[in-house]
Amino acid sequence: MTNTADPTDLADVTLLEVTVDTGEFRRALAAVTVHAAKDADRSHLHRIRCHIGPGLMFVTAADGYTAAAARVQIIAADGTAAADVGHVDLSPADVGKILAVFHVGKRSDREDIEMLLRIKVAVALHPAEEDGAPLVPAPYVHLTDVSGMIPGEALELPVLPADDHAPDVPRLLSRIIAAPAGVLDTFGLTPELIGRFTRAAKAYSTELLISATYGGARPMLVVRAGQNFVGSVSPLSYPEDQQDKHRSWLEQWLDQLPPPLADPGPAPTPGAEAPE
């Protein structure tokens, strides 16, 4: 039997409300979403997680091959959000909706315009299917463009159910970054994996910085794009026979290229003008 409770008696409970820069939030989502698992059946990895703490939000994702985090400054928050309140999980499809609805645009005319987005996390209480059953909580996130005097575009999306198997990406990356630096002679990366990080380079309009660390059974690569994005990927390792083959290829190049110059001259400086 369907619950016939009057919907007007049901109240939403706001858990937190924060305001962020729209462009900064968009860049974080664009850089990180590609690192979430594409297979919806891997529900613990098929999600983008927003960790919300005092003054800062980490947008994270991981699929077992790569992991990534981008940070977003919180411009304003209510009293509840002043402390660490946990995280909010969104599906990749819903993140796509956010990127489609909220745009920054060009600021050629008004450079001083602040593009702001208010993010409210709340719980709606829905009637249960059976009479007398407790109300069913349905968490959701409501996003509103608050750049001007009058609120603009708005979007409401469901929050994914909690999954205890979802990785704690901030702690994972903290362990990898804190590990001792290492040097890799030769390593491999598939085009698909390295291509994920080009999204961050494009989102933040910068180059990728790559370093190696040794903190466990195998080396890890730490990939950064500017100051607000960091990720990691495990490079491919090769058995000794394949390494020998790879070295032989390099030796073939040395045999077939002309002899090196005794004094090649100064190396060109990136971005410098060519000599006349």
mmCIF file of C-alpha atoms in Angstrom:
data_model
loop_
_atom_site.group_PDB
_atom_site.id
_atom_site.type_symbol
_atom_site.label_atom_id
_atom_site.label_comp_id
_atom_site.label_asym_id
_atom_site.label_seq_id
_atom_site.Cartn_x
_atom_site.Cartn_y
_atom_site.Cartn_z
ATOM 1 C CA MET A 1 0.000 0.000 0.000
ATOM 2 C CA THR A 2 1.272 3.451 -0.869
ATOM 3 C CA ASN A 3 1.993 5.923 1.888
ATOM 4 C CA THR A 4 -0.496 8.786 1.619
ATOM 5 C CA ALA A 5 1.363 11.275 3.813
ATOM 6 C CA ASP A 6 0.859 14.884 2.827
ATOM 7 C CA PRO A 7 4.017 16.010 0.953
ATOM 8 C CA THR A 8 3.630 19.476 2.432
ATOM 9 C CA ASP A 9 4.380 17.983 5.861
ATOM 10 C CA LEU A 10 7.774 16.739 4.647
ATOM 11 C CA ALA A 11 10.715 19.062 5.169
ATOM 12 C CA ASP A 12 14.161 19.199 3.591
ATOM 13 C CA VAL A 13 17.123 19.262 5.934
ATOM 14 C CA THR A 14 20.095 21.316 4.733
ATOM 15 C CA LEU A 15 23.388 19.702 5.734
ATOM 16 C CA LEU A 16 25.714 22.375 4.413
ATOM 17 C CA GLU A 17 25.923 25.236 1.957
ATOM 18 C CA VAL A 18 29.128 26.537 0.402
ATOM 19 C CA THR A 19 30.030 29.052 -2.297
ATOM 20 C CA VAL A 20 32.899 28.471 -4.728
ATOM 21 C CA ASP A 21 34.334 30.138 -7.814
ATOM 22 C CA THR A 22 32.504 28.665 -10.818
ATOM 23 C CA GLY A 23 35.577 28.513 -13.042
ATOM 24 C CA GLU A 24 37.679 26.885 -10.326
ATOM 25 C CA PHE A 25 35.010 24.246 -9.690
ATOM 26 C CA ARG A 26 34.613 23.582 -13.411
ATOM 27 C CA ARG A 27 38.363 23.124 -13.854
ATOM 28 C CA ALA A 28 38.484 20.665 -10.982
ATOM 29 C CA LEU A 29 35.607 18.593 -12.371
ATOM 30 C CA ALA A 30 37.003 18.635 -15.908
ATOM 31 C CA ALA A 31 40.449 17.529 -14.716
ATOM 32 C CA VAL A 32 39.327 14.773 -12.357
ATOM 33 C CA THR A 33 36.238 13.114 -13.880
ATOM 34 C CA VAL A 34 38.217 11.158 -16.492
ATOM 35 C CA HIS A 35 39.903 9.227 -13.662
ATOM 36 C CA ALA A 36 36.616 7.686 -12.450
ATOM 37 C CA ALA A 37 35.791 4.143 -13.575
ATOM 38 C CA LYS A 38 33.704 4.068 -16.734
ATOM 39 C CA ASP A 39 31.919 0.839 -15.803
ATOM 40 C CA ALA A 40 28.858 1.636 -13.684
ATOM 41 C CA ASP A 41 28.982 -1.885 -12.241
ATOM 42 C CA ARG A 42 32.145 -0.849 -10.394
ATOM 43 C CA SER A 43 30.002 1.482 -8.336
ATOM 44 C CA HIS A 44 32.653 2.152 -5.669
ATOM 45 C CA LEU A 45 34.893 3.658 -8.377
ATOM 46 C CA HIS A 46 32.217 5.015 -10.756
ATOM 47 C CA ARG A 47 31.927 8.275 -8.853
ATOM 48 C CA ILE A 48 33.450 11.705 -8.329
ATOM 49 C CA ARG A 49 33.834 12.582 -4.674
ATOM 50 C CA CYS A 50 33.816 16.107 -3.260
ATOM 51 C CA HIS A 51 35.542 16.190 0.142
ATOM 52 C CA ILE A 52 34.347 19.338 1.898
ATOM 53 C CA GLY A 53 36.320 20.723 4.812
ATOM 54 C CA PRO A 54 37.089 24.083 6.401
ATOM 55 C CA GLY A 55 37.850 26.517 3.597
ATOM 56 C CA LEU A 56 38.727 23.857 1.057
ATOM 57 C CA MET A 57 37.149 21.234 -1.193
ATOM 58 C CA PHE A 58 38.996 18.313 -2.769
ATOM 59 C CA VAL A 59 37.424 16.862 -5.934
ATOM 60 C CA THR A 60 38.712 13.305 -6.383
ATOM 61 C CA ALA A 61 38.341 10.152 -8.464
ATOM 62 C CA ALA A 62 40.198 6.872 -8.974
ATOM 63 C CA ASP A 63 39.690 3.693 -10.962
ATOM 64 C CA GLY A 64 42.540 1.472 -9.779
ATOM 65 C CA TYR A 65 44.912 2.575 -12.552
ATOM 66 C CA THR A 66 45.084 6.305 -11.907
ATOM 67 C CA ALA A 67 43.975 8.590 -9.092
ATOM 68 C CA ALA A 68 43.507 12.351 -9.103
ATOM 69 C CA ALA A 69 42.576 15.251 -6.868
ATOM 70 C CA ALA A 70 41.905 18.922 -7.546
ATOM 71 C CA ARG A 71 41.393 21.537 -4.879
ATOM 72 C CA VAL A 72 38.825 24.316 -4.830
ATOM 73 C CA GLN A 73 38.786 27.201 -2.374
ATOM 74 C CA ILE A 74 35.544 27.655 -0.446
ATOM 75 C CA ILE A 75 34.669 31.343 -0.529
ATOM 76 C CA ALA A 76 31.769 31.220 1.930
ATOM 77 C CA ALA A 77 30.139 28.568 4.075
ATOM 78 C CA ASP A 78 27.400 28.274 6.658
ATOM 79 C CA GLY A 79 28.083 27.293 10.261
ATOM 80 C CA THR A 80 27.710 23.582 9.627
ATOM 81 C CA ALA A 81 30.321 23.589 6.880
ATOM 82 C CA ALA A 82 32.853 25.359 9.043
ATOM 83 C CA ALA A 83 33.961 21.922 10.275
ATOM 84 C CA ASP A 84 34.895 18.868 8.241
ATOM 85 C CA VAL A 85 31.526 17.419 7.221
ATOM 86 C CA GLY A 86 32.705 14.553 5.049
ATOM 87 C CA HIS A 87 32.047 14.104 1.353
ATOM 88 C CA VAL A 88 29.471 14.104 -1.412
ATOM 89 C CA ASP A 89 29.563 11.556 -4.258
ATOM 90 C CA LEU A 90 28.279 12.340 -7.755
ATOM 91 C CA SER A 91 28.033 10.153 -10.839
ATOM 92 C CA PRO A 92 30.169 10.987 -13.910
ATOM 93 C CA ALA A 93 26.953 11.578 -15.878
ATOM 94 C CA ASP A 94 25.736 14.145 -13.348
ATOM 95 C CA VAL A 95 29.112 15.892 -13.353
ATOM 96 C CA GLY A 96 28.657 16.184 -17.117
ATOM 97 C CA LYS A 97 25.359 17.968 -16.478
ATOM 98 C CA ILE A 98 27.064 20.451 -14.156
ATOM 99 C CA LEU A 99 29.676 21.255 -16.805
ATOM 100 C CA ALA A 100 26.929 21.646 -19.419
ATOM 101 C CA VAL A 101 24.776 24.017 -17.338
ATOM 102 C CA PHE A 102 27.264 26.284 -15.569
ATOM 103 C CA HIS A 103 29.656 28.236 -17.779
ATOM 104 C CA VAL A 104 32.149 31.000 -17.139
ATOM 105 C CA GLY A 105 32.328 32.680 -20.524
ATOM 106 C CA LYS A 106 34.689 35.440 -21.585
ATOM 107 C CA ARG A 107 35.293 38.417 -19.333
ATOM 108 C CA SER A 108 36.657 40.846 -21.888
ATOM 109 C CA ASP A 109 34.148 43.519 -20.931
ATOM 110 C CA ARG A 110 34.041 43.064 -17.145
ATOM 111 C CA GLU A 111 37.193 41.536 -15.742
ATOM 112 C CA ASP A 112 35.998 42.208 -12.185
ATOM 113 C CA ILE A 113 32.878 40.008 -12.420
ATOM 114 C CA GLU A 114 32.970 37.140 -9.925
ATOM 115 C CA MET A 115 31.392 33.951 -11.273
ATOM 116 C CA LEU A 116 30.097 32.203 -8.168
ATOM 117 C CA LEU A 117 28.321 28.913 -7.569
ATOM 118 C CA ARG A 118 26.384 28.068 -4.416
ATOM 119 C CA ILE A 119 26.331 24.361 -3.567
ATOM 120 C CA LYS A 120 23.730 23.137 -1.082
ATOM 121 C CA VAL A 121 23.771 19.583 0.200
ATOM 122 C CA ALA A 122 20.448 18.562 1.687
ATOM 123 C CA VAL A 123 18.264 15.586 2.514
ATOM 124 C CA ALA A 124 14.648 15.328 1.362
ATOM 125 C CA LEU A 125 12.322 13.083 3.335
ATOM 126 C CA HIS A 126 10.224 10.966 0.986
ATOM 127 C CA PRO A 127 7.219 8.804 1.891
ATOM 128 C CA ALA A 128 7.926 5.083 2.160
ATOM 129 C CA GLU A 129 6.019 2.623 -0.022
ATOM 130 C CA GLU A 130 4.199 1.120 2.946
ATOM 131 C CA ASP A 131 1.806 2.879 5.323
ATOM 132 C CA GLY A 132 3.351 3.609 8.690
ATOM 133 C CA ALA A 133 6.923 3.023 7.509
ATOM 134 C CA PRO A 134 9.551 5.638 8.381
ATOM 135 C CA LEU A 135 10.186 8.392 5.883
ATOM 136 C CA VAL A 136 13.000 7.588 3.453
ATOM 137 C CA PRO A 137 15.884 10.115 3.384
ATOM 138 C CA ALA A 138 17.032 11.077 -0.125
ATOM 139 C CA PRO A 139 20.208 13.184 -0.126
ATOM 140 C CA TYR A 140 20.692 15.600 -3.015
ATOM 141 C CA VAL A 141 22.835 18.523 -4.084
ATOM 142 C CA HIS A 142 21.407 21.793 -5.378
ATOM 143 C CA LEU A 143 23.664 24.121 -7.381
ATOM 144 C CA THR A 144 22.781 27.740 -8.133
ATOM 145 C CA ASP A 145 24.599 30.436 -10.091
ATOM 146 C CA VAL A 146 24.836 33.379 -7.660
ATOM 147 C CA SER A 147 27.123 35.587 -9.724
ATOM 148 C CA GLY A 148 24.628 38.433 -10.019
ATOM 149 C CA MET A 149 22.024 40.142 -7.881
ATOM 150 C CA ILE A 150 19.420 37.611 -8.998
ATOM 151 C CA PRO A 151 20.166 33.870 -8.877
ATOM 152 C CA GLY A 152 20.726 32.375 -12.317
ATOM 153 C CA GLU A 153 20.836 28.802 -13.574
ATOM 154 C CA ALA A 154 20.054 26.083 -11.037
ATOM 155 C CA LEU A 155 20.468 22.316 -11.061
ATOM 156 C CA GLU A 156 19.430 19.624 -8.603
ATOM 157 C CA LEU A 157 21.132 16.227 -8.629
ATOM 158 C CA PRO A 158 20.947 13.110 -6.456
ATOM 159 C CA VAL A 159 23.858 12.176 -4.227
ATOM 160 C CA LEU A 160 25.152 8.636 -4.773
ATOM 161 C CA PRO A 161 24.657 6.173 -1.908
ATOM 162 C CA ALA A 162 27.675 5.763 0.337
ATOM 163 C CA ASP A 163 30.019 2.901 -0.550
ATOM 164 C CA ASP A 164 32.459 1.625 2.066
ATOM 165 C CA HIS A 165 34.708 0.248 -0.680
ATOM 166 C CA ALA A 166 35.275 3.646 -2.324
ATOM 167 C CA PRO A 167 38.950 4.650 -1.964
ATOM 168 C CA ASP A 168 40.107 7.510 0.223
ATOM 169 C CA VAL A 169 41.940 9.300 -2.587
ATOM 170 C CA PRO A 170 43.356 12.193 -0.492
ATOM 171 C CA ARG A 171 45.051 9.762 1.901
ATOM 172 C CA LEU A 172 46.207 7.573 -0.996
ATOM 173 C CA LEU A 173 47.841 10.524 -2.764
ATOM 174 C CA SER A 174 49.293 11.801 0.514
ATOM 175 C CA ARG A 175 51.092 8.476 0.997
ATOM 176 C CA ILE A 176 52.418 8.442 -2.577
ATOM 177 C CA ILE A 177 53.607 12.068 -2.520
ATOM 178 C CA ALA A 178 55.303 11.639 0.868
ATOM 179 C CA ALA A 179 57.263 8.580 -0.320
ATOM 180 C CA PRO A 180 60.981 8.986 -1.101
ATOM 181 C CA ALA A 181 61.791 10.349 -4.548
ATOM 182 C CA GLY A 182 63.161 7.848 -7.037
ATOM 183 C CA VAL A 183 64.706 7.681 -10.484
ATOM 184 C CA LEU A 184 63.234 5.534 -13.236
ATOM 185 C CA ASP A 185 65.511 4.470 -16.077
ATOM 186 C CA THR A 186 62.857 3.345 -18.554
ATOM 187 C CA PHE A 187 59.159 2.982 -17.917
ATOM 188 C CA GLY A 188 56.022 2.608 -20.001
ATOM 189 C CA LEU A 189 52.665 4.373 -20.056
ATOM 190 C CA THR A 190 49.697 3.526 -22.257
ATOM 191 C CA PRO A 191 48.299 6.380 -24.385
ATOM 192 C CA GLU A 192 44.971 6.067 -22.578
ATOM 193 C CA LEU A 193 46.460 6.506 -19.112
ATOM 194 C CA ILE A 194 48.775 9.408 -19.921
ATOM 195 C CA GLY A 195 45.966 10.953 -21.965
ATOM 196 C CA ARG A 196 43.861 11.262 -18.837
ATOM 197 C CA PHE A 197 46.301 13.769 -17.405
ATOM 198 C CA THR A 198 46.211 15.953 -20.505
ATOM 199 C CA ARG A 199 42.676 16.851 -19.400
ATOM 200 C CA ALA A 200 44.186 18.505 -16.334
ATOM 201 C CA ALA A 201 46.815 20.293 -18.427
ATOM 202 C CA LYS A 202 44.063 21.695 -20.661
ATOM 203 C CA ALA A 203 41.757 22.558 -17.762
ATOM 204 C CA TYR A 204 44.479 24.529 -15.975
ATOM 205 C CA SER A 205 46.244 25.749 -19.144
ATOM 206 C CA THR A 206 49.640 24.531 -18.031
ATOM 207 C CA GLU A 207 52.228 21.832 -18.585
ATOM 208 C CA LEU A 208 52.413 18.536 -16.711
ATOM 209 C CA LEU A 209 55.100 18.031 -14.061
ATOM 210 C CA ILE A 210 56.012 14.365 -13.523
ATOM 211 C CA SER A 211 58.142 12.854 -10.767
ATOM 212 C CA ALA A 212 58.713 9.336 -9.425
ATOM 213 C CA THR A 213 58.397 8.049 -5.863
ATOM 214 C CA TYR A 214 59.190 4.724 -4.212
ATOM 215 C CA GLY A 215 56.850 4.079 -1.322
ATOM 216 C CA GLY A 216 55.780 0.493 -1.738
ATOM 217 C CA ALA A 217 56.212 -2.622 -3.822
ATOM 218 C CA ARG A 218 56.538 -0.638 -7.048
ATOM 219 C CA PRO A 219 57.368 2.917 -8.122
ATOM 220 C CA MET A 220 54.614 5.441 -8.740
ATOM 221 C CA LEU A 221 54.521 8.523 -10.919
ATOM 222 C CA VAL A 222 53.198 11.742 -9.434
ATOM 223 C CA VAL A 223 51.638 14.036 -12.049
ATOM 224 C CA ARG A 224 50.863 17.696 -11.370
ATOM 225 C CA ALA A 225 49.156 20.420 -13.371
ATOM 226 C CA GLY A 226 49.721 23.795 -11.780
ATOM 227 C CA GLN A 227 49.231 24.134 -8.031
ATOM 228 C CA ASN A 228 45.674 22.816 -7.772
ATOM 229 C CA PHE A 229 45.869 19.363 -9.398
ATOM 230 C CA VAL A 230 47.805 16.249 -8.463
ATOM 231 C CA GLY A 231 47.426 12.653 -9.566
ATOM 232 C CA SER A 232 49.257 9.377 -9.685
ATOM 233 C CA VAL A 233 49.702 6.501 -12.103
ATOM 234 C CA SER A 234 51.622 3.256 -11.846
ATOM 235 C CA PRO A 235 54.091 2.937 -14.752
ATOM 236 C CA LEU A 236 54.347 -0.286 -16.713
ATOM 237 C CA SER A 237 57.185 -2.570 -15.696
ATOM 238 C CA TYR A 238 58.842 -5.026 -18.087
ATOM 239 C CA PRO A 239 60.544 -8.384 -17.624
ATOM 240 C CA GLU A 240 64.290 -8.547 -18.262
ATOM 241 C CA ASP A 241 63.967 -9.963 -21.804
ATOM 242 C CA GLN A 242 61.739 -7.070 -22.859
ATOM 243 C CA GLN A 243 64.068 -4.561 -21.243
ATOM 244 C CA ASP A 244 66.926 -6.056 -23.273
ATOM 245 C CA LYS A 245 64.854 -5.638 -26.421
ATOM 246 C CA HIS A 246 64.087 -2.014 -25.576
ATOM 247 C CA ARG A 247 67.771 -1.301 -24.974
ATOM 248 C CA SER A 248 68.644 -2.877 -28.323
ATOM 249 C CA TRP A 249 66.210 -0.527 -30.055
ATOM 250 C CA LEU A 250 67.961 2.453 -28.484
ATOM 251 C CA GLU A 251 71.340 1.095 -29.557
ATOM 252 C CA GLN A 252 70.025 0.787 -33.127
ATOM 253 C CA TRP A 253 69.223 4.491 -33.061
ATOM 254 C CA LEU A 254 72.792 5.260 -32.015
ATOM 255 C CA ASP A 255 74.114 3.104 -34.862
ATOM 256 C CA GLN A 256 71.902 4.755 -37.483
ATOM 257 C CA LEU A 257 71.987 8.393 -36.381
ATOM 258 C CA PRO A 258 74.967 10.568 -37.352
ATOM 259 C CA PRO A 259 77.764 10.849 -34.759
ATOM 260 C CA PRO A 260 77.068 13.359 -31.985
ATOM 261 C CA LEU A 261 78.624 16.797 -32.306
ATOM 262 C CA ALA A 262 81.682 17.423 -30.173
ATOM 263 C CA ASP A 263 80.165 20.750 -29.085
ATOM 264 C CA PRO A 264 76.444 20.936 -29.855
ATOM 265 C CA GLY A 265 76.253 24.474 -28.514
ATOM 266 C CA PRO A 266 73.770 25.798 -25.952
ATOM 267 C CA ALA A 267 70.461 23.990 -25.676
ATOM 268 C CA PRO A 268 67.504 26.030 -26.938
ATOM 269 C CA THR A 269 65.466 27.712 -24.239
ATOM 270 C CA PRO A 270 61.750 26.759 -24.400
ATOM 271 C CA GLY A 271 59.747 29.711 -25.661
ATOM 272 C CA ALA A 272 62.785 31.659 -26.810
ATOM 273 C CA GLU A 273 62.764 33.250 -30.236
ATOM 274 C CA ALA A 274 64.732 31.517 -32.984
ATOM 275 C CA PRO A 275 68.035 33.239 -33.861
ATOM 276 C CA GLU A 276 68.007 35.388 -36.987
#
